[in-house]
Coordinates of C-alpha atoms and ligand atoms in Angstrom, one line a residue:
Chain A
M1255 CA 24.0 -24.4 -10.4
K1256 CA 20.8 -23.2 -11.8
V1257 CA 20.1 -19.5 -12.6
L1258 CA 16.7 -18.0 -12.9
V1259 CA 16.4 -14.6 -14.7
T1260 CA 13.3 -12.5 -14.4
V1261 CA 12.7 -10.6 -17.6
K1262 CA 10.0 -8.1 -18.6
E1263 CA 8.9 -6.8 -21.9
V1264 CA 8.5 -3.1 -21.2
A1265 CA 6.6 -0.4 -23.1
S1266 CA 8.0 3.0 -23.9
A1267 CA 6.0 6.0 -25.1
G1268 CA 6.8 7.2 -28.6
D1269 CA 7.7 10.9 -29.3
D1270 CA 4.1 11.8 -29.8
F1271 CA 1.7 9.9 -27.6
T1272 CA -1.9 10.3 -26.4
I1273 CA -3.2 9.2 -23.0
E1274 CA -6.4 7.2 -23.1
G1275 CA -8.0 6.7 -19.7
T1276 CA -5.2 5.6 -17.3
G1277 CA -2.8 4.4 -20.0
I1278 CA -1.0 5.4 -23.2
A1279 CA -2.8 4.6 -26.4
E1280 CA -1.7 1.1 -27.5
S1281 CA -0.6 2.5 -31.0
D1282 CA 1.8 4.9 -29.3
L1283 CA 3.7 2.3 -27.3
E1284 CA 6.8 0.6 -28.4
Y1285 CA 7.8 -2.7 -26.8
D1286 CA 11.3 -4.0 -25.9
L1287 CA 13.2 -6.1 -23.5
N1288 CA 13.7 -4.1 -20.3
E1289 CA 17.2 -2.5 -20.4
W1290 CA 18.1 -3.7 -16.9
D1291 CA 17.0 -7.2 -17.6
D1292 CA 19.3 -7.3 -20.7
Y1293 CA 22.2 -7.0 -18.3
A1294 CA 20.8 -9.7 -16.0
V1295 CA 20.4 -12.0 -19.0
E1296 CA 24.0 -11.3 -20.1
A1297 CA 25.3 -12.0 -16.5
A1298 CA 23.4 -15.3 -16.5
V1299 CA 24.6 -16.4 -19.9
Q1300 CA 28.2 -15.5 -18.9
L1301 CA 27.9 -17.8 -15.9
A1302 CA 26.8 -20.6 -18.2
E1303 CA 29.7 -20.0 -20.5
A1304 CA 32.1 -20.0 -17.6
G1305 CA 30.7 -23.4 -16.6
V1306 CA 29.4 -22.1 -13.3
A1307 CA 25.7 -22.3 -14.3
D1308 CA 24.3 -25.6 -15.8
E1309 CA 21.1 -24.1 -16.8
V1310 CA 19.7 -20.6 -17.3
V1311 CA 15.9 -20.3 -17.2
G1312 CA 14.0 -17.1 -18.0
V1313 CA 10.7 -16.2 -16.4
T1314 CA 8.3 -13.5 -17.4
I1315 CA 4.9 -12.3 -16.5
G1316 CA 3.5 -11.2 -19.9
P1317 CA 0.9 -11.7 -22.6
E1318 CA 1.5 -13.7 -25.7
R1319 CA 2.9 -10.6 -27.5
A1320 CA 5.8 -10.7 -25.0
E1321 CA 7.1 -14.0 -26.6
E1322 CA 8.9 -12.1 -29.3
T1323 CA 10.9 -10.2 -26.7
I1324 CA 11.5 -13.3 -24.6
R1325 CA 12.8 -15.1 -27.7
M1326 CA 15.5 -12.4 -27.9
A1327 CA 16.7 -13.5 -24.4
L1328 CA 16.7 -17.1 -25.7
A1329 CA 18.6 -16.1 -28.7
K1330 CA 21.3 -14.6 -26.4
G1331 CA 21.7 -17.8 -24.6
V1332 CA 19.0 -18.4 -22.1
D1333 CA 18.1 -22.1 -22.3
R1334 CA 14.3 -22.0 -21.9
A1335 CA 11.7 -19.7 -20.6
I1336 CA 8.4 -19.7 -18.7
R1337 CA 5.8 -17.2 -19.5
V1338 CA 3.0 -16.7 -16.9
W1339 CA -0.1 -14.8 -17.8
D1340 CA -3.6 -14.2 -16.5
D1341 CA -6.1 -11.5 -17.7
A1342 CA -6.0 -10.1 -14.1
F1343 CA -2.6 -8.7 -14.9
A1344 CA -3.9 -6.9 -18.0
T1345 CA -6.8 -5.2 -16.4
G1346 CA -5.3 -4.1 -13.1
F1347 CA -2.1 -2.5 -11.8
P1348 CA -0.3 -5.5 -10.3
D1349 CA 1.4 -4.7 -7.1
V1350 CA 4.8 -6.1 -6.0
A1351 CA 3.3 -8.8 -3.9
S1352 CA 1.3 -10.3 -6.8
K1353 CA 4.3 -10.5 -9.0
V1354 CA 6.1 -12.1 -6.1
D1355 CA 3.3 -14.7 -5.8
V1356 CA 4.0 -15.8 -9.3
F1357 CA 7.8 -15.8 -9.0
E1358 CA 7.6 -17.7 -5.7
A1359 CA 5.6 -20.5 -7.3
V1360 CA 8.1 -20.6 -10.2
V1361 CA 11.0 -20.7 -7.8
A1362 CA 9.4 -23.6 -5.9
E1363 CA 9.2 -25.6 -9.1
E1364 CA 12.6 -24.6 -10.6
E1365 CA 14.7 -24.5 -7.4
P1366 CA 17.3 -22.1 -8.7
D1367 CA 20.5 -21.3 -6.7
L1368 CA 20.7 -17.8 -8.0
V1369 CA 18.0 -15.4 -9.2
L1370 CA 19.0 -12.4 -11.3
S1371 CA 16.6 -9.5 -11.8
G1372 CA 16.9 -6.0 -13.3
V1373 CA 17.2 -3.1 -10.8
Q1374 CA 13.9 -1.7 -12.2
A1375 CA 11.6 -2.0 -15.1
A1376 CA 11.9 1.0 -17.4
D1377 CA 8.1 1.5 -17.7
D1378 CA 6.9 1.7 -14.1
G1379 CA 10.2 2.2 -12.4
F1380 CA 9.1 0.4 -9.3
G1381 CA 12.5 -1.2 -8.5
A1382 CA 11.2 -3.6 -5.9
T1383 CA 10.3 -7.0 -7.2
G1384 CA 13.7 -8.7 -6.8
V1385 CA 14.2 -7.7 -3.2
A1386 CA 10.6 -8.5 -2.2
L1387 CA 11.0 -11.9 -3.9
A1388 CA 14.2 -12.6 -1.9
E1389 CA 12.3 -11.9 1.3
R1390 CA 9.4 -14.2 0.3
I1391 CA 11.5 -17.2 -0.7
G1392 CA 14.1 -16.9 2.1
F1393 CA 17.1 -16.0 -0.2
E1394 CA 19.7 -13.4 0.6
H1395 CA 19.8 -10.4 -1.7
A1396 CA 21.7 -7.4 -2.9
A1397 CA 20.1 -4.5 -4.8
V1398 CA 21.8 -2.4 -7.6
V1399 CA 24.7 -4.7 -8.3
N1400 CA 27.2 -3.4 -10.9
H1401 CA 30.0 -5.9 -10.3
L1402 CA 29.6 -9.7 -9.7
D1403 CA 32.2 -12.3 -8.9
L1404 CA 30.6 -15.6 -8.1
D1405 CA 32.4 -18.2 -5.9
A1406 CA 30.0 -21.2 -6.3
D1407 CA 32.1 -23.6 -4.3
A1408 CA 32.2 -21.2 -1.3
G1409 CA 28.5 -20.4 -1.8
L1410 CA 29.3 -16.7 -2.1
A1411 CA 28.6 -13.8 -4.5
N1412 CA 31.1 -11.0 -4.1
V1413 CA 29.3 -7.9 -5.4
H1414 CA 29.6 -4.2 -5.7
R1415 CA 26.4 -2.3 -5.0
E1416 CA 26.4 1.0 -6.8
L1417 CA 25.4 3.7 -4.3
E1418 CA 24.9 7.4 -5.0
G1419 CA 27.7 9.8 -5.9
G1420 CA 30.3 7.5 -7.3
V1421 CA 30.6 5.3 -4.3
E1422 CA 30.4 1.5 -4.5
E1423 CA 29.7 -0.8 -1.6
L1424 CA 31.7 -4.1 -1.6
T1425 CA 29.5 -6.8 -0.2
E1426 CA 29.8 -10.6 0.3
V1427 CA 26.4 -12.2 -0.2
D1428 CA 25.6 -15.8 0.8
L1429 CA 23.9 -18.0 -1.8
P1430 CA 21.2 -18.7 -2.6
A1431 CA 20.5 -15.1 -3.4
V1432 CA 18.6 -12.7 -5.6
L1433 CA 20.7 -10.0 -7.1
T1434 CA 19.2 -7.0 -8.9
V1435 CA 21.4 -6.0 -11.8
Q1436 CA 22.4 -2.5 -12.6
T1437 CA 23.3 -1.4 -16.2
G1438 CA 27.0 -1.4 -16.8
L1439 CA 27.6 -4.7 -15.1
N1440 CA 28.7 -6.2 -18.4
E1441 CA 28.3 -5.6 -22.1
P1442 CA 25.1 -7.2 -23.3
R1443 CA 25.6 -9.1 -26.5
Y1444 CA 23.6 -8.8 -29.7
A1445 CA 21.9 -12.0 -30.6
S1446 CA 23.8 -13.9 -33.3
L1447 CA 22.0 -15.3 -36.4
R1448 CA 22.8 -18.7 -35.1
G1449 CA 21.4 -17.8 -31.7
I1450 CA 18.2 -16.5 -33.3
R1451 CA 17.8 -19.7 -35.2
Q1452 CA 18.4 -21.8 -32.1
A1453 CA 15.9 -19.8 -30.2
Q1454 CA 13.1 -20.9 -32.5
R1455 CA 13.5 -24.4 -31.1
K1456 CA 13.8 -23.4 -27.5
E1457 CA 10.8 -23.8 -25.2
I1458 CA 8.7 -20.9 -23.9
A1459 CA 6.3 -22.6 -21.5
A1460 CA 2.9 -20.8 -21.5
T1461 CA 1.8 -21.1 -17.9
T1462 CA -1.4 -20.1 -16.2
L1463 CA -2.0 -19.2 -12.6
D1464 CA -3.8 -22.5 -12.2
D1465 CA -0.7 -24.3 -13.4
L1466 CA 1.1 -22.7 -10.5
G1467 CA -1.6 -23.5 -8.0
L1468 CA -2.6 -19.8 -7.8
T1469 CA -6.0 -18.1 -8.3
A1470 CA -6.9 -14.6 -9.5
E1471 CA -7.7 -13.7 -5.9
D1472 CA -4.2 -14.6 -4.9
V1473 CA -2.7 -12.0 -7.2
E1474 CA -5.3 -9.3 -6.5
S1475 CA -3.5 -6.0 -6.3
A1476 CA -3.7 -3.5 -3.4
L1477 CA -3.0 -0.7 -5.8
T1478 CA -5.2 0.9 -8.4
L1479 CA -3.9 3.3 -11.1
T1480 CA -6.5 6.1 -10.9
S1481 CA -5.1 8.6 -13.3
M1482 CA -2.4 9.3 -15.8
Y1483 CA -1.5 12.7 -17.2
E1484 CA 1.3 14.7 -18.8
P1485 CA 3.2 16.6 -16.1
E1486 CA 3.1 20.3 -16.0
S1487 CA 6.3 21.8 -17.1
E1488 CA 8.2 23.4 -14.2
S1489 CA 10.1 25.9 -16.4
D1490 CA 9.2 28.2 -19.1
A1491 CA 11.8 27.0 -21.6
E1492 CA 12.2 29.3 -24.5
L1493 CA 11.8 26.9 -27.5
I1494 CA 14.0 28.1 -30.2
E1495 CA 12.2 27.9 -33.5
G1496 CA 13.3 27.6 -37.1
D1497 CA 15.4 25.2 -39.1
A1498 CA 18.7 23.8 -37.8
G1499 CA 20.6 26.8 -39.2
E1500 CA 18.3 29.4 -37.8
A1501 CA 18.1 27.7 -34.4
A1502 CA 21.9 27.4 -34.3
T1503 CA 22.3 31.1 -35.0
R1504 CA 19.9 32.0 -32.2
L1505 CA 21.5 29.6 -29.8
A1506 CA 24.9 31.0 -30.6
T1507 CA 23.7 34.4 -29.7
I1508 CA 22.4 33.2 -26.4
L1509 CA 25.6 31.3 -25.7
R1510 CA 27.7 34.4 -26.4
E1511 CA 25.6 36.5 -24.1
K1512 CA 26.4 34.0 -21.4
G1513 CA 30.1 34.4 -22.2
V1514 CA 30.5 31.0 -23.9
G1515 CA 32.9 30.7 -26.8
A1516 CA 33.4 34.5 -26.8
Chain B
M245 CA -5.8 6.2 13.5
S246 CA -2.4 4.9 13.1
D247 CA 1.2 6.0 13.6
V248 CA 3.9 6.4 11.0
L249 CA 7.5 5.2 11.1
A250 CA 10.1 7.1 9.1
V251 CA 13.6 5.6 8.6
A252 CA 16.7 7.8 8.6
E253 CA 19.6 7.2 6.2
H254 CA 23.4 7.6 6.7
R255 CA 26.5 6.5 5.1
R256 CA 30.1 6.4 6.3
G257 CA 29.4 8.5 9.4
E258 CA 27.3 11.1 7.7
L259 CA 23.5 11.5 7.7
R260 CA 22.2 11.8 4.2
D261 CA 20.0 14.9 3.4
V262 CA 17.0 12.7 2.6
S263 CA 16.7 11.8 6.3
A264 CA 15.1 15.2 7.0
E265 CA 12.9 14.9 3.9
V266 CA 11.6 11.5 5.1
I267 CA 10.7 13.2 8.4
M268 CA 8.7 15.9 6.5
A269 CA 6.8 13.3 4.4
G270 CA 6.3 11.1 7.5
R271 CA 4.9 14.1 9.4
E272 CA 2.4 14.8 6.6
L273 CA 1.3 11.2 6.6
A274 CA 1.0 11.1 10.4
D275 CA -1.2 14.2 10.3
A276 CA -3.4 12.7 7.7
L277 CA -3.7 9.4 9.6
G278 CA -4.2 11.2 12.9
G279 CA -1.2 9.5 14.5
D280 CA 2.3 10.1 15.8
L281 CA 5.5 10.2 13.8
H282 CA 8.2 7.8 14.9
L283 CA 11.7 7.9 13.5
A284 CA 14.1 4.9 13.4
V285 CA 17.8 5.6 13.4
V286 CA 19.7 2.4 12.8
A287 CA 23.4 1.6 13.0
G288 CA 26.5 3.8 13.3
D289 CA 26.6 6.7 15.7
V290 CA 22.9 6.6 16.5
D291 CA 23.0 9.1 19.4
T292 CA 24.6 11.9 17.3
F293 CA 22.3 11.1 14.4
A294 CA 19.2 11.1 16.7
D295 CA 20.2 14.5 18.2
E296 CA 20.6 15.9 14.7
L297 CA 17.3 14.6 13.5
N298 CA 15.3 15.7 16.6
R299 CA 13.4 18.2 14.5
E300 CA 9.9 19.7 14.7
G301 CA 7.3 17.2 14.0
V302 CA 9.0 14.1 15.3
D303 CA 7.2 12.5 18.2
A304 CA 9.5 9.7 19.1
I305 CA 13.0 8.5 18.1
H306 CA 14.0 4.9 18.3
T307 CA 17.7 4.1 18.0
V308 CA 19.1 0.7 17.2
A309 CA 22.9 0.6 17.8
E310 CA 23.8 -2.5 15.8
G311 CA 26.6 -2.3 13.3
E312 CA 28.3 0.7 11.7
E313 CA 27.2 0.7 8.1
F314 CA 24.0 -0.1 6.3
D315 CA 23.0 -3.8 6.3
H316 CA 19.5 -4.7 5.2
N317 CA 19.2 -7.6 7.6
V318 CA 19.9 -5.2 10.5
Y319 CA 17.5 -2.6 9.2
Q320 CA 14.8 -5.2 8.7
A321 CA 15.3 -6.5 12.3
A322 CA 15.3 -3.0 13.7
I323 CA 12.2 -1.9 11.8
A324 CA 10.4 -5.1 12.9
A325 CA 11.3 -4.3 16.5
V326 CA 10.0 -0.7 16.3
L327 CA 6.8 -1.7 14.5
D328 CA 6.3 -4.3 17.2
G329 CA 6.8 -1.9 20.0
T330 CA 4.7 1.0 18.7
D331 CA 1.4 1.6 16.9
A332 CA 3.1 2.4 13.7
A333 CA 1.5 0.7 10.7
A334 CA 2.9 2.8 7.8
V335 CA 6.6 3.0 6.9
V336 CA 8.3 5.8 5.0
A337 CA 11.8 5.3 3.6
P338 CA 14.0 7.0 1.1
N339 CA 13.9 5.8 -2.5
S340 CA 17.7 5.6 -2.4
V341 CA 19.9 2.7 -3.4
N342 CA 19.9 1.5 0.2
G343 CA 16.2 2.2 0.6
L344 CA 15.5 -0.1 -2.3
D345 CA 17.7 -2.7 -0.6
Y346 CA 15.4 -3.0 2.5
A347 CA 12.0 -1.3 1.9
P348 CA 10.7 -4.0 -0.4
A349 CA 11.8 -6.7 2.0
V350 CA 10.2 -4.8 4.9
A351 CA 6.9 -4.4 3.0
E352 CA 7.0 -8.1 2.1
Q353 CA 7.8 -9.2 5.6
H354 CA 4.9 -7.2 7.2
G355 CA 2.4 -7.7 4.4
L356 CA 2.4 -3.9 3.5
P357 CA 1.4 -2.7 0.1
L358 CA 4.4 -0.9 -1.3
V359 CA 4.6 2.2 -3.5
T360 CA 8.1 3.3 -4.5
D361 CA 9.5 6.6 -5.8
A362 CA 6.7 8.8 -4.6
I363 CA 6.9 12.5 -5.6
D364 CA 3.8 13.6 -3.8
F365 CA 0.8 12.1 -2.1
E366 CA -2.7 13.0 -0.9
Y367 CA -4.8 11.5 1.8
D368 CA -8.5 11.5 1.7
D369 CA -10.1 8.4 3.1
G370 CA -7.1 6.6 1.7
L371 CA -3.6 7.2 0.4
T372 CA -3.1 8.3 -3.3
V373 CA 0.5 8.5 -4.4
T374 CA 1.8 10.6 -7.3
R375 CA 4.6 8.9 -9.2
E376 CA 6.0 9.0 -12.7
M377 CA 6.1 6.4 -15.4
Y378 CA 7.6 5.9 -18.8
G379 CA 10.9 7.7 -18.0
S380 CA 9.2 10.8 -16.5
K381 CA 7.0 11.3 -19.6
V382 CA 3.8 10.9 -17.6
E383 CA 2.6 11.2 -14.0
T384 CA 0.2 8.8 -12.4
S385 CA -2.0 8.6 -9.3
V386 CA -1.9 5.3 -7.5
A387 CA -4.5 4.6 -4.9
V388 CA -3.5 2.3 -2.0
E389 CA -5.9 0.0 -0.3
G390 CA -6.0 0.3 3.5
D391 CA -4.0 2.3 6.0
R392 CA -1.1 0.0 6.4
F393 CA 1.5 0.6 3.7
A394 CA 5.1 1.2 2.9
L395 CA 6.2 4.2 0.8
T396 CA 9.6 5.2 -0.5
I397 CA 10.0 8.9 -1.4
R398 CA 12.1 10.4 -4.2
E399 CA 15.0 12.4 -2.8
G400 CA 14.7 16.2 -3.1
E401 CA 10.8 16.2 -3.4
W402 CA 10.0 17.1 0.2
E403 CA 11.3 20.1 2.1
P404 CA 13.7 19.0 4.8
A405 CA 12.2 19.1 8.3
A406 CA 13.7 21.9 10.3
G407 CA 13.5 23.4 13.8
E408 CA 14.2 21.9 17.2
G409 CA 12.1 19.0 18.4
D410 CA 11.8 17.5 21.8
A411 CA 11.1 13.9 20.9
P412 CA 12.2 11.3 23.5
I413 CA 15.1 9.2 22.3
E414 CA 14.6 5.6 23.1
P415 CA 17.2 2.8 22.5
V416 CA 15.8 -0.4 21.1
A417 CA 17.6 -3.6 21.7
I418 CA 17.5 -6.3 19.0
D419 CA 19.1 -9.8 18.9
S420 CA 22.5 -9.6 17.2
V421 CA 22.1 -10.3 13.5
E422 CA 24.1 -12.9 11.6
S423 CA 23.9 -11.2 8.3
G424 CA 24.1 -13.1 5.0
A425 CA 25.2 -9.9 3.2
R426 CA 28.3 -8.5 4.8
V427 CA 29.8 -5.1 3.8
A428 CA 33.6 -5.4 3.3
G429 CA 34.2 -1.8 2.4
F430 CA 33.7 1.0 0.0
E431 CA 35.3 2.1 -3.2
E432 CA 35.3 5.5 -4.8
V433 CA 35.0 5.4 -8.6
G434 CA 35.2 8.0 -11.3
G435 CA 38.4 9.7 -10.3
G436 CA 40.9 10.8 -13.0
D437 CA 42.4 13.8 -14.7
V438 CA 39.1 15.7 -15.4
D439 CA 36.7 16.9 -12.8
I440 CA 33.5 17.8 -14.7
A441 CA 32.2 19.4 -11.4
D442 CA 34.9 22.2 -12.0
A443 CA 33.7 23.1 -15.5
D444 CA 31.9 26.4 -16.2
V445 CA 30.4 25.1 -19.4
L446 CA 29.5 21.4 -20.1
V447 CA 28.5 19.9 -23.3
S448 CA 26.7 16.7 -22.2
V449 CA 26.0 13.8 -24.6
G450 CA 23.3 11.1 -24.3
R451 CA 22.1 8.0 -26.1
G452 CA 20.7 10.1 -28.9
I453 CA 24.3 10.1 -30.3
E454 CA 23.7 6.5 -31.3
E455 CA 27.2 5.4 -32.0
E456 CA 30.6 5.7 -30.5
D457 CA 32.0 7.1 -33.8
N458 CA 29.5 10.0 -33.6
L459 CA 31.1 11.2 -30.4
E460 CA 33.5 13.2 -32.5
L461 CA 30.7 15.5 -33.3
V462 CA 30.1 16.6 -29.7
E463 CA 33.8 16.6 -29.0
E464 CA 34.1 19.1 -31.8
L465 CA 31.3 21.2 -30.3
A466 CA 32.8 21.2 -26.9
E467 CA 36.1 22.3 -28.3
A468 CA 34.4 25.1 -30.3
L469 CA 32.7 26.4 -27.2
G470 CA 35.6 25.9 -24.9
A471 CA 33.5 23.5 -22.9
T472 CA 34.2 20.2 -21.1
L473 CA 32.5 17.0 -22.3
S474 CA 30.2 15.1 -20.0
A475 CA 27.7 12.4 -20.5
S476 CA 24.6 10.5 -19.4
R477 CA 24.9 7.0 -18.0
P478 CA 24.4 4.9 -21.2
I479 CA 27.4 6.5 -22.8
V480 CA 29.6 5.5 -19.8
D481 CA 28.0 2.0 -19.5
S482 CA 28.9 1.4 -23.1
G483 CA 32.5 2.3 -22.4
W484 CA 32.5 5.2 -24.8
L485 CA 33.6 7.7 -22.1
P486 CA 35.1 7.1 -18.7
K487 CA 33.1 7.1 -15.5
N488 CA 34.4 10.5 -14.4
R489 CA 32.4 12.0 -17.2
Q490 CA 29.1 10.7 -15.9
V491 CA 26.5 13.2 -14.6
G492 CA 23.8 12.0 -12.3
Q493 CA 22.8 10.1 -9.2
S494 CA 25.6 7.5 -9.5
G495 CA 28.0 9.9 -11.2
K496 CA 28.8 13.6 -10.4
V497 CA 26.6 16.4 -9.4
V498 CA 27.5 19.4 -11.5
T499 CA 26.4 23.1 -11.3
P500 CA 28.0 24.8 -14.3
D501 CA 27.0 28.2 -15.7
V502 CA 25.8 26.5 -18.9
Y503 CA 24.8 22.9 -19.3
L504 CA 24.1 21.9 -22.9
A505 CA 22.3 18.5 -23.0
V506 CA 22.5 16.8 -26.4
G507 CA 20.3 13.8 -27.0
I508 CA 19.6 13.3 -23.3
S509 CA 16.0 12.4 -22.3
G510 CA 16.1 13.8 -18.8
A511 CA 15.6 10.8 -16.6
V512 CA 15.3 11.6 -12.9
Q513 CA 18.6 10.0 -12.1
H514 CA 20.3 12.2 -14.6
V515 CA 18.4 15.4 -13.7
T516 CA 19.5 14.9 -10.0
G517 CA 23.0 15.6 -11.1
M518 CA 22.5 18.7 -13.2
K519 CA 19.3 20.6 -12.2
G520 CA 21.4 23.1 -10.2
S521 CA 23.1 24.4 -13.4
D522 CA 22.5 28.1 -14.0
T523 CA 21.4 27.8 -17.6
I524 CA 20.2 24.5 -19.1
I525 CA 19.9 24.1 -22.8
A526 CA 18.5 21.0 -24.4
I527 CA 18.7 19.7 -28.0
N528 CA 16.4 16.7 -28.4
S529 CA 14.2 15.4 -31.3
D530 CA 11.4 14.4 -28.9
P531 CA 9.2 17.4 -28.0
N532 CA 7.9 15.4 -25.0
A533 CA 11.4 14.6 -23.6
P534 CA 11.3 15.5 -19.9
I535 CA 14.6 17.4 -20.2
F536 CA 12.6 20.3 -21.7
D537 CA 10.7 20.6 -18.4
I538 CA 13.8 21.8 -16.6
A539 CA 15.5 23.6 -19.6
D540 CA 15.8 27.3 -20.0
Y541 CA 16.2 27.0 -23.7
G542 CA 15.3 24.1 -26.0
I543 CA 15.7 23.1 -29.6
V544 CA 13.4 20.4 -30.8
G545 CA 15.4 19.0 -33.6
D546 CA 17.8 16.4 -34.8
L547 CA 21.1 16.8 -33.1
F548 CA 22.9 15.6 -36.3
D549 CA 21.5 18.8 -38.0
V550 CA 21.7 21.2 -35.1
V551 CA 25.2 20.4 -33.7
P552 CA 27.1 20.8 -37.0
A553 CA 25.3 24.1 -37.6
L554 CA 26.2 25.3 -34.1
I555 CA 29.8 24.3 -34.6
E556 CA 29.8 26.4 -37.7
E557 CA 28.6 29.4 -35.8
F558 CA 31.7 29.3 -33.6
E559 CA 34.3 28.7 -36.3
Ligands
LIG1624 C1 19.9 3.3 -9.6 C2 20.1 4.1 -10.9 C3 21.1 5.0 -11.1 C4 21.2 5.8 -12.3 N1 22.2 6.7 -12.3 C5 22.3 7.5 -13.4 C6 23.3 8.5 -13.5 O1 24.1 8.8 -12.6 N2 23.3 9.3 -14.7 C7 22.5 9.1 -15.7 O2 22.6 9.8 -16.7 N3 21.6 8.1 -15.7 C8 21.5 7.3 -14.6 N4 20.6 6.2 -14.5 C9 19.9 5.8 -15.8 C10 18.7 6.7 -16.2 O3 17.5 6.1 -15.6 C11 18.4 6.7 -17.7 O4 18.4 5.4 -18.2 C12 19.6 7.5 -18.5 O5 19.8 8.7 -17.8 C13 19.1 7.7 -19.9 O6 20.2 8.3 -20.6 P1 19.9 9.1 -21.9 O7 19.0 10.3 -21.6 O8 21.2 9.4 -22.6 O9 19.1 8.0 -22.8 P2 17.6 7.9 -23.3 O10 16.7 8.0 -22.2 O11 17.6 6.8 -24.2 O12 17.4 9.3 -24.1 C14 17.9 9.5 -25.4 C15 17.3 10.8 -25.9 O13 17.9 11.2 -27.1 C16 16.9 11.7 -28.0 N5 17.4 11.5 -29.3 C17 17.5 10.4 -30.0 N6 18.0 10.6 -31.3 C18 18.2 12.0 -31.4 C19 18.6 12.8 -32.4 N7 19.0 12.4 -33.6 N8 18.7 14.2 -32.1 C20 18.3 14.7 -30.9 N9 17.8 13.9 -29.9 C21 17.8 12.5 -30.1 C22 15.7 10.9 -27.6 O14 14.5 11.6 -28.0 C23 15.8 10.7 -26.1 O15 15.1 11.7 -25.4 C24 20.4 5.5 -13.4 C25 19.4 4.5 -13.2 C26 19.2 3.9 -12.0 C27 18.1 2.9 -11.9

């Protein structure tokens, strides 16, 4: 079977950051592979190692800069990758449907039996792309999967969906399916030196909307980011000043007043 | 003018609290749009749930008695039937694990722009949703085009709807659903010898601890303070501590007298599990870490300096 993994390079804000317009200043952003996608990649690579998947293809919507991150997924065992980009994604705030437009076209070309996505992207925390994609392409789906047992012959995925409050739902999902992967599903590997070397020779196919038979209008977003600001603090935390020793002394006093360690 | 459809949530025979919050958010939207608020109650003991949720502000309740537990295919079919039979054009659902299993599919199916994890919204010629980004470090406003949309709301951000309502309760019939995702049961995880929910004092450790070997440091602190050790999710995902130590949405909800967060950023799914603590103290090197927004006392500093100094104070 063929597995398609959606991966995203996500930005995080450094300790000190400034907001410029409706975004964080480029120099204050750090980029990395989305944590949830790292678990999706690991799940896909394990399926390949177990002989269940014949090929693992990664797909990302991202600028050229993202290739470095995507290459990490290749170094971990993804066979090849597709990187789709259009300036429309850089200037606007893509909505779920426009991302799904892209992934739908890629699915039509690749014809995977299983799509693995992360539960959410750490930067915008939308948590919707995988499930919306499943609906669009007529796949079954399960969201927030933290246990996966695939029975390819029976065409089934036995999954646990992690609900709130320490309860897991045990669900049998028909293939083909989209599963959104929760952290803890497995132990993502570190890329080996050999993997990193091999990744240099693996393909990352730079793909335009045109290549996919789409136009900029197709992926026009119904959402606009109109402002970004630092949230107002809800509490008046007393910030304890001084070096580590002084701060510890003050904190010890507070703790003793609360009856701790007394 | 258009109506709004809110969707209730229940699990294993119990309504979840967020159901009443979805009603409140739905009512606000319906007022803004000048329409009625419909409530869909799907699967399980729909009549009891509908009675319980017949609160002030609800104009009509639609019950769909198909199946016992949550199944996204049933929810999708039920919501499609209600949208079809009413003037509702906006859907409000919880941003819960199950909400995220059907709301994106519903939005896609009906061509509705979707905004998830709303913490607030305003309506003025159009909907503008407040939501966080970058692990709660910033808030954003997201403007939505048009008056048809789907929205999922963060749990605990809206007051629960109260009072007695007198909405008519109408059963809606749908064709039986051959689901391709079948629930076989449930499993409780995170049992074991320690119940962190019983502790008066918790020392809670997060990814700032960096390595498993460094856990000794916080174990020592917990011992010095007579506290119990708990953790954020990454520590448990990494297998450094067992699941029964995890605080948060998918772990335990704790309300100790003192909660000392060491190297924890304060992501919403973590904060859900500990914001009810009497006194919250945070040690974090990032002055912008959202944990400081809910803390009573904070030390901006390196835990590898502060924690050893604190241990010394109690020796
Ligand atoms: C569906 C779902 C359910 C979830 N359920 C849970 C849950 O139940 N519980 C939970 O905790 N999370 C949960 N999460 C994950 C959550 O979103 C966060 O990823 C997680 O809480 C982050 O943990 P953290 O704060 O330890 O790590 P990070 O966010 O990485 O924060 C580490 C912090 O340590 C600080 N730090 C680093 N080095 C030092 C140092 N030397 N000294 C002092 N400070 C330092 C950093 O400044 C940072 O603030 C869930 C997510 C999803 C999507």
